[in-house]
Amino acid sequence: MTTTHSDDTTTVEYAAEQPARLEWAKHAPEVYKAMIRLDTAARQGLDHKLYELVKIRASQINHCAFCIDMHTKDALATGESVERILQLSAWDESRHFYTAKELAALELTEAVTVLTDGFVPDEVYENAAKHFEEAELAQLIAAITVINAWNRFGVTCRMAPGHYQPGQYK
């Protein structure tokens, strides 16, 4: 892909977009429909901005460019700030951008997403439980679990970022 900047003096050659390996939703439509229903159920009762921050953070950890693209655009469309989105990859060093509840959710997101580091530590779970009522905490855990499943489809099938429009799949 060649892009010309607005001053028409510089041309930059970008790498070619990799094609998807598999259009999994086309070949497993019932699984896709079930994932949509699961995603819809998991978001119930959660603050929309918090929900998108969790989805972006898990997607960053899992290196799912498609989901990062999607949820960043959805977060921006709902009024989330660019600054808070940019700081997500280093949230622990930029805690002053987030509420205590959001920090607890991000910490739980990392613990649930990176299970190869061990179990979800008691202190992480207990901190989240201090900030969320049990029903809301259950929904948060469901949302974290669902985005991790979506990430695995996106990364494995090499879904290409850059084409999503906010709200496209809602």
PDB file of C-alpha atoms in Angstrom:
ATOM      1  CA  MET A   1       0.000   0.000   0.000  1.00  0.00           C
ATOM      2  CA  THR A   2       1.355   3.428  -0.898  1.00  0.00           C
ATOM      3  CA  THR A   3       0.171   6.484   0.983  1.00  0.00           C
ATOM      4  CA  THR A   4       0.836  10.097   0.038  1.00  0.00           C
ATOM      5  CA  HIS A   5       0.828  12.648   2.848  1.00  0.00           C
ATOM      6  CA  SER A   6      -1.282  15.804   2.530  1.00  0.00           C
ATOM      7  CA  ASP A   7       1.686  17.927   1.441  1.00  0.00           C
ATOM      8  CA  ASP A   8       2.090  15.587  -1.588  1.00  0.00           C
ATOM      9  CA  THR A   9       5.871  15.526  -1.143  1.00  0.00           C
ATOM     10  CA  THR A  10       6.323  12.310   0.781  1.00  0.00           C
ATOM     11  CA  THR A  11       5.298   8.838  -0.275  1.00  0.00           C
ATOM     12  CA  VAL A  12       5.435   6.058   2.279  1.00  0.00           C
ATOM     13  CA  GLU A  13       5.332   2.384   1.369  1.00  0.00           C
ATOM     14  CA  TYR A  14       3.484   0.310   3.996  1.00  0.00           C
ATOM     15  CA  ALA A  15       3.609  -3.468   4.316  1.00  0.00           C
ATOM     16  CA  ALA A  16       0.869  -5.380   2.526  1.00  0.00           C
ATOM     17  CA  GLU A  17      -2.134  -6.445   4.583  1.00  0.00           C
ATOM     18  CA  GLN A  18      -2.045 -10.131   5.370  1.00  0.00           C
ATOM     19  CA  PRO A  19      -5.103 -12.010   4.176  1.00  0.00           C
ATOM     20  CA  ALA A  20      -7.266 -13.780   6.733  1.00  0.00           C
ATOM     21  CA  ARG A  21      -6.447 -17.450   7.144  1.00  0.00           C
ATOM     22  CA  LEU A  22     -10.060 -18.476   7.533  1.00  0.00           C
ATOM     23  CA  GLU A  23     -13.440 -16.746   7.606  1.00  0.00           C
ATOM     24  CA  TRP A  24     -14.408 -18.768  10.656  1.00  0.00           C
ATOM     25  CA  ALA A  25     -17.815 -17.120  11.174  1.00  0.00           C
ATOM     26  CA  LYS A  26     -18.823 -18.072   7.634  1.00  0.00           C
ATOM     27  CA  HIS A  27     -17.858 -21.713   8.192  1.00  0.00           C
ATOM     28  CA  ALA A  28     -19.123 -21.996  11.771  1.00  0.00           C
ATOM     29  CA  PRO A  29     -22.194 -19.718  11.738  1.00  0.00           C
ATOM     30  CA  GLU A  30     -23.875 -21.338  14.742  1.00  0.00           C
ATOM     31  CA  VAL A  31     -20.762 -20.827  16.851  1.00  0.00           C
ATOM     32  CA  TYR A  32     -20.590 -17.212  15.697  1.00  0.00           C
ATOM     33  CA  LYS A  33     -24.254 -16.638  16.581  1.00  0.00           C
ATOM     34  CA  ALA A  34     -23.697 -18.236  19.985  1.00  0.00           C
ATOM     35  CA  MET A  35     -20.680 -15.971  20.572  1.00  0.00           C
ATOM     36  CA  ILE A  36     -22.779 -12.905  19.709  1.00  0.00           C
ATOM     37  CA  ARG A  37     -25.454 -14.015  22.191  1.00  0.00           C
ATOM     38  CA  LEU A  38     -22.790 -14.691  24.825  1.00  0.00           C
ATOM     39  CA  ASP A  39     -21.199 -11.293  24.229  1.00  0.00           C
ATOM     40  CA  THR A  40     -24.587  -9.565  24.510  1.00  0.00           C
ATOM     41  CA  ALA A  41     -25.352 -11.395  27.750  1.00  0.00           C
ATOM     42  CA  ALA A  42     -21.898 -10.663  29.230  1.00  0.00           C
ATOM     43  CA  ARG A  43     -22.159  -6.894  28.755  1.00  0.00           C
ATOM     44  CA  GLN A  44     -25.458  -6.596  30.643  1.00  0.00           C
ATOM     45  CA  GLY A  45     -25.158  -4.374  33.696  1.00  0.00           C
ATOM     46  CA  LEU A  46     -21.611  -3.187  32.968  1.00  0.00           C
ATOM     47  CA  ASP A  47     -20.647   0.420  32.362  1.00  0.00           C
ATOM     48  CA  HIS A  48     -20.019   0.706  28.616  1.00  0.00           C
ATOM     49  CA  LYS A  49     -16.716   2.600  28.948  1.00  0.00           C
ATOM     50  CA  LEU A  50     -15.415   0.086  31.497  1.00  0.00           C
ATOM     51  CA  TYR A  51     -16.520  -2.754  29.215  1.00  0.00           C
ATOM     52  CA  GLU A  52     -14.574  -1.322  26.271  1.00  0.00           C
ATOM     53  CA  LEU A  53     -11.450  -0.649  28.378  1.00  0.00           C
ATOM     54  CA  VAL A  54     -11.477  -4.287  29.508  1.00  0.00           C
ATOM     55  CA  LYS A  55     -11.898  -5.502  25.933  1.00  0.00           C
ATOM     56  CA  ILE A  56      -9.074  -3.305  24.663  1.00  0.00           C
ATOM     57  CA  ARG A  57      -6.714  -4.364  27.460  1.00  0.00           C
ATOM     58  CA  ALA A  58      -7.331  -8.091  27.020  1.00  0.00           C
ATOM     59  CA  SER A  59      -6.910  -7.677  23.256  1.00  0.00           C
ATOM     60  CA  GLN A  60      -3.592  -5.874  23.773  1.00  0.00           C
ATOM     61  CA  ILE A  61      -2.323  -8.712  25.946  1.00  0.00           C
ATOM     62  CA  ASN A  62      -3.461 -11.301  23.394  1.00  0.00           C
ATOM     63  CA  HIS A  63      -2.063  -9.301  20.454  1.00  0.00           C
ATOM     64  CA  CYS A  64      -5.432  -9.317  18.674  1.00  0.00           C
ATOM     65  CA  ALA A  65      -5.087  -6.390  16.294  1.00  0.00           C
ATOM     66  CA  PHE A  66      -8.610  -6.861  14.921  1.00  0.00           C
ATOM     67  CA  CYS A  67     -10.186  -6.581  18.384  1.00  0.00           C
ATOM     68  CA  ILE A  68      -7.929  -3.677  19.396  1.00  0.00           C
ATOM     69  CA  ASP A  69      -9.078  -1.826  16.279  1.00  0.00           C
ATOM     70  CA  MET A  70     -12.752  -2.632  16.912  1.00  0.00           C
ATOM     71  CA  HIS A  71     -12.927  -1.825  20.603  1.00  0.00           C
ATOM     72  CA  THR A  72     -10.765   1.284  20.370  1.00  0.00           C
ATOM     73  CA  LYS A  73     -13.114   2.672  17.720  1.00  0.00           C
ATOM     74  CA  ASP A  74     -16.187   1.689  19.741  1.00  0.00           C
ATOM     75  CA  ALA A  75     -14.701   3.283  22.884  1.00  0.00           C
ATOM     76  CA  LEU A  76     -13.935   6.515  21.036  1.00  0.00           C
ATOM     77  CA  ALA A  77     -17.451   6.541  19.568  1.00  0.00           C
ATOM     78  CA  THR A  78     -18.941   6.356  23.067  1.00  0.00           C
ATOM     79  CA  GLY A  79     -16.870   9.299  24.284  1.00  0.00           C
ATOM     80  CA  GLU A  80     -13.846   7.586  25.826  1.00  0.00           C
ATOM     81  CA  SER A  81     -10.749   9.776  25.712  1.00  0.00           C
ATOM     82  CA  VAL A  82      -7.817   9.075  23.429  1.00  0.00           C
ATOM     83  CA  GLU A  83      -5.485   9.633  26.372  1.00  0.00           C
ATOM     84  CA  ARG A  84      -7.059   6.898  28.519  1.00  0.00           C
ATOM     85  CA  ILE A  85      -7.019   4.451  25.593  1.00  0.00           C
ATOM     86  CA  LEU A  86      -3.370   5.222  24.836  1.00  0.00           C
ATOM     87  CA  GLN A  87      -2.400   4.687  28.471  1.00  0.00           C
ATOM     88  CA  LEU A  88      -4.071   1.262  28.731  1.00  0.00           C
ATOM     89  CA  SER A  89      -0.983  -0.703  27.784  1.00  0.00           C
ATOM     90  CA  ALA A  90       0.791   0.918  30.749  1.00  0.00           C
ATOM     91  CA  TRP A  91      -2.208   1.383  33.058  1.00  0.00           C
ATOM     92  CA  ASP A  92      -0.265   0.301  36.141  1.00  0.00           C
ATOM     93  CA  GLU A  93       2.160   3.189  35.619  1.00  0.00           C
ATOM     94  CA  SER A  94      -0.575   5.669  34.710  1.00  0.00           C
ATOM     95  CA  ARG A  95      -3.111   4.814  37.412  1.00  0.00           C
ATOM     96  CA  HIS A  96      -4.128   8.461  37.775  1.00  0.00           C
ATOM     97  CA  PHE A  97      -6.076   8.194  34.504  1.00  0.00           C
ATOM     98  CA  TYR A  98      -8.486   5.592  35.941  1.00  0.00           C
ATOM     99  CA  THR A  99     -10.888   5.193  38.841  1.00  0.00           C
ATOM    100  CA  ALA A 100     -10.233   2.647  41.589  1.00  0.00           C
ATOM    101  CA  LYS A 101     -13.040   0.516  40.119  1.00  0.00           C
ATOM    102  CA  GLU A 102     -11.508   0.643  36.626  1.00  0.00           C
ATOM    103  CA  LEU A 103      -8.082  -0.237  38.038  1.00  0.00           C
ATOM    104  CA  ALA A 104      -9.570  -3.261  39.815  1.00  0.00           C
ATOM    105  CA  ALA A 105     -11.229  -4.323  36.547  1.00  0.00           C
ATOM    106  CA  LEU A 106      -7.991  -3.918  34.571  1.00  0.00           C
ATOM    107  CA  GLU A 107      -6.020  -5.870  37.156  1.00  0.00           C
ATOM    108  CA  LEU A 108      -8.617  -8.656  37.054  1.00  0.00           C
ATOM    109  CA  THR A 109      -8.580  -8.570  33.241  1.00  0.00           C
ATOM    110  CA  GLU A 110      -4.840  -9.177  33.213  1.00  0.00           C
ATOM    111  CA  ALA A 111      -5.044 -11.985  35.776  1.00  0.00           C
ATOM    112  CA  VAL A 112      -7.860 -13.789  33.923  1.00  0.00           C
ATOM    113  CA  THR A 113      -6.256 -13.233  30.503  1.00  0.00           C
ATOM    114  CA  VAL A 114      -2.764 -14.462  31.451  1.00  0.00           C
ATOM    115  CA  LEU A 115      -3.650 -17.682  33.218  1.00  0.00           C
ATOM    116  CA  THR A 116      -0.296 -19.151  32.214  1.00  0.00           C
ATOM    117  CA  ASP A 117       1.174 -17.063  35.042  1.00  0.00           C
ATOM    118  CA  GLY A 118      -0.886 -19.112  37.497  1.00  0.00           C
ATOM    119  CA  PHE A 119      -4.279 -18.778  39.084  1.00  0.00           C
ATOM    120  CA  VAL A 120      -6.071 -15.469  39.573  1.00  0.00           C
ATOM    121  CA  PRO A 121      -4.414 -14.242  42.799  1.00  0.00           C
ATOM    122  CA  ASP A 122      -6.666 -13.889  45.833  1.00  0.00           C
ATOM    123  CA  GLU A 123      -5.669 -10.254  46.323  1.00  0.00           C
ATOM    124  CA  VAL A 124      -6.654  -9.393  42.727  1.00  0.00           C
ATOM    125  CA  TYR A 125     -10.024 -11.091  43.093  1.00  0.00           C
ATOM    126  CA  GLU A 126     -10.634  -9.561  46.545  1.00  0.00           C
ATOM    127  CA  ASN A 127      -9.806  -6.083  45.237  1.00  0.00           C
ATOM    128  CA  ALA A 128     -12.296  -6.500  42.395  1.00  0.00           C
ATOM    129  CA  ALA A 129     -14.895  -7.811  44.849  1.00  0.00           C
ATOM    130  CA  LYS A 130     -14.492  -4.602  46.892  1.00  0.00           C
ATOM    131  CA  HIS A 131     -15.438  -2.479  43.869  1.00  0.00           C
ATOM    132  CA  PHE A 132     -18.139  -4.605  42.242  1.00  0.00           C
ATOM    133  CA  GLU A 133     -21.345  -6.080  43.620  1.00  0.00           C
ATOM    134  CA  GLU A 134     -21.408  -9.871  43.104  1.00  0.00           C
ATOM    135  CA  ALA A 135     -23.761  -9.738  40.090  1.00  0.00           C
ATOM    136  CA  GLU A 136     -21.664  -7.038  38.424  1.00  0.00           C
ATOM    137  CA  LEU A 137     -18.463  -8.948  39.209  1.00  0.00           C
ATOM    138  CA  ALA A 138     -19.946 -12.060  37.600  1.00  0.00           C
ATOM    139  CA  GLN A 139     -20.754  -9.999  34.494  1.00  0.00           C
ATOM    140  CA  LEU A 140     -17.224  -8.559  34.455  1.00  0.00           C
ATOM    141  CA  ILE A 141     -15.682 -12.027  34.643  1.00  0.00           C
ATOM    142  CA  ALA A 142     -18.004 -13.121  31.820  1.00  0.00           C
ATOM    143  CA  ALA A 143     -16.999 -10.099  29.698  1.00  0.00           C
ATOM    144  CA  ILE A 144     -13.290 -10.816  30.247  1.00  0.00           C
ATOM    145  CA  THR A 145     -13.818 -14.455  29.336  1.00  0.00           C
ATOM    146  CA  VAL A 146     -15.791 -13.608  26.190  1.00  0.00           C
ATOM    147  CA  ILE A 147     -13.220 -11.123  24.848  1.00  0.00           C
ATOM    148  CA  ASN A 148     -10.511 -13.709  25.397  1.00  0.00           C
ATOM    149  CA  ALA A 149     -12.512 -16.169  23.276  1.00  0.00           C
ATOM    150  CA  TRP A 150     -13.011 -13.539  20.548  1.00  0.00           C
ATOM    151  CA  ASN A 151      -9.269 -12.798  20.647  1.00  0.00           C
ATOM    152  CA  ARG A 152      -8.458 -16.435  20.022  1.00  0.00           C
ATOM    153  CA  PHE A 153     -10.657 -16.480  16.922  1.00  0.00           C
ATOM    154  CA  GLY A 154      -9.166 -13.194  15.695  1.00  0.00           C
ATOM    155  CA  VAL A 155      -5.524 -14.146  16.219  1.00  0.00           C
ATOM    156  CA  THR A 156      -5.814 -17.733  14.987  1.00  0.00           C
ATOM    157  CA  CYS A 157      -7.725 -16.776  11.839  1.00  0.00           C
ATOM    158  CA  ARG A 158      -5.597 -13.638  11.337  1.00  0.00           C
ATOM    159  CA  MET A 159      -8.510 -11.221  11.073  1.00  0.00           C
ATOM    160  CA  ALA A 160      -7.198  -7.951   9.621  1.00  0.00           C
ATOM    161  CA  PRO A 161      -7.612  -4.687  11.531  1.00  0.00           C
ATOM    162  CA  GLY A 162      -8.469  -1.359   9.975  1.00  0.00           C
ATOM    163  CA  HIS A 163     -11.790  -2.015   8.291  1.00  0.00           C
ATOM    164  CA  TYR A 164     -14.165  -1.904  11.251  1.00  0.00           C
ATOM    165  CA  GLN A 165     -16.634   0.965  11.647  1.00  0.00           C
ATOM    166  CA  PRO A 166     -17.907   1.816  15.170  1.00  0.00           C
ATOM    167  CA  GLY A 167     -20.996  -0.189  16.051  1.00  0.00           C
ATOM    168  CA  GLN A 168     -20.702  -2.330  12.932  1.00  0.00           C
ATOM    169  CA  TYR A 169     -21.419  -5.637  14.684  1.00  0.00           C
ATOM    170  CA  LYS A 170     -23.954  -4.449  17.252  1.00  0.00           C
TER     171      LYS A 170
END
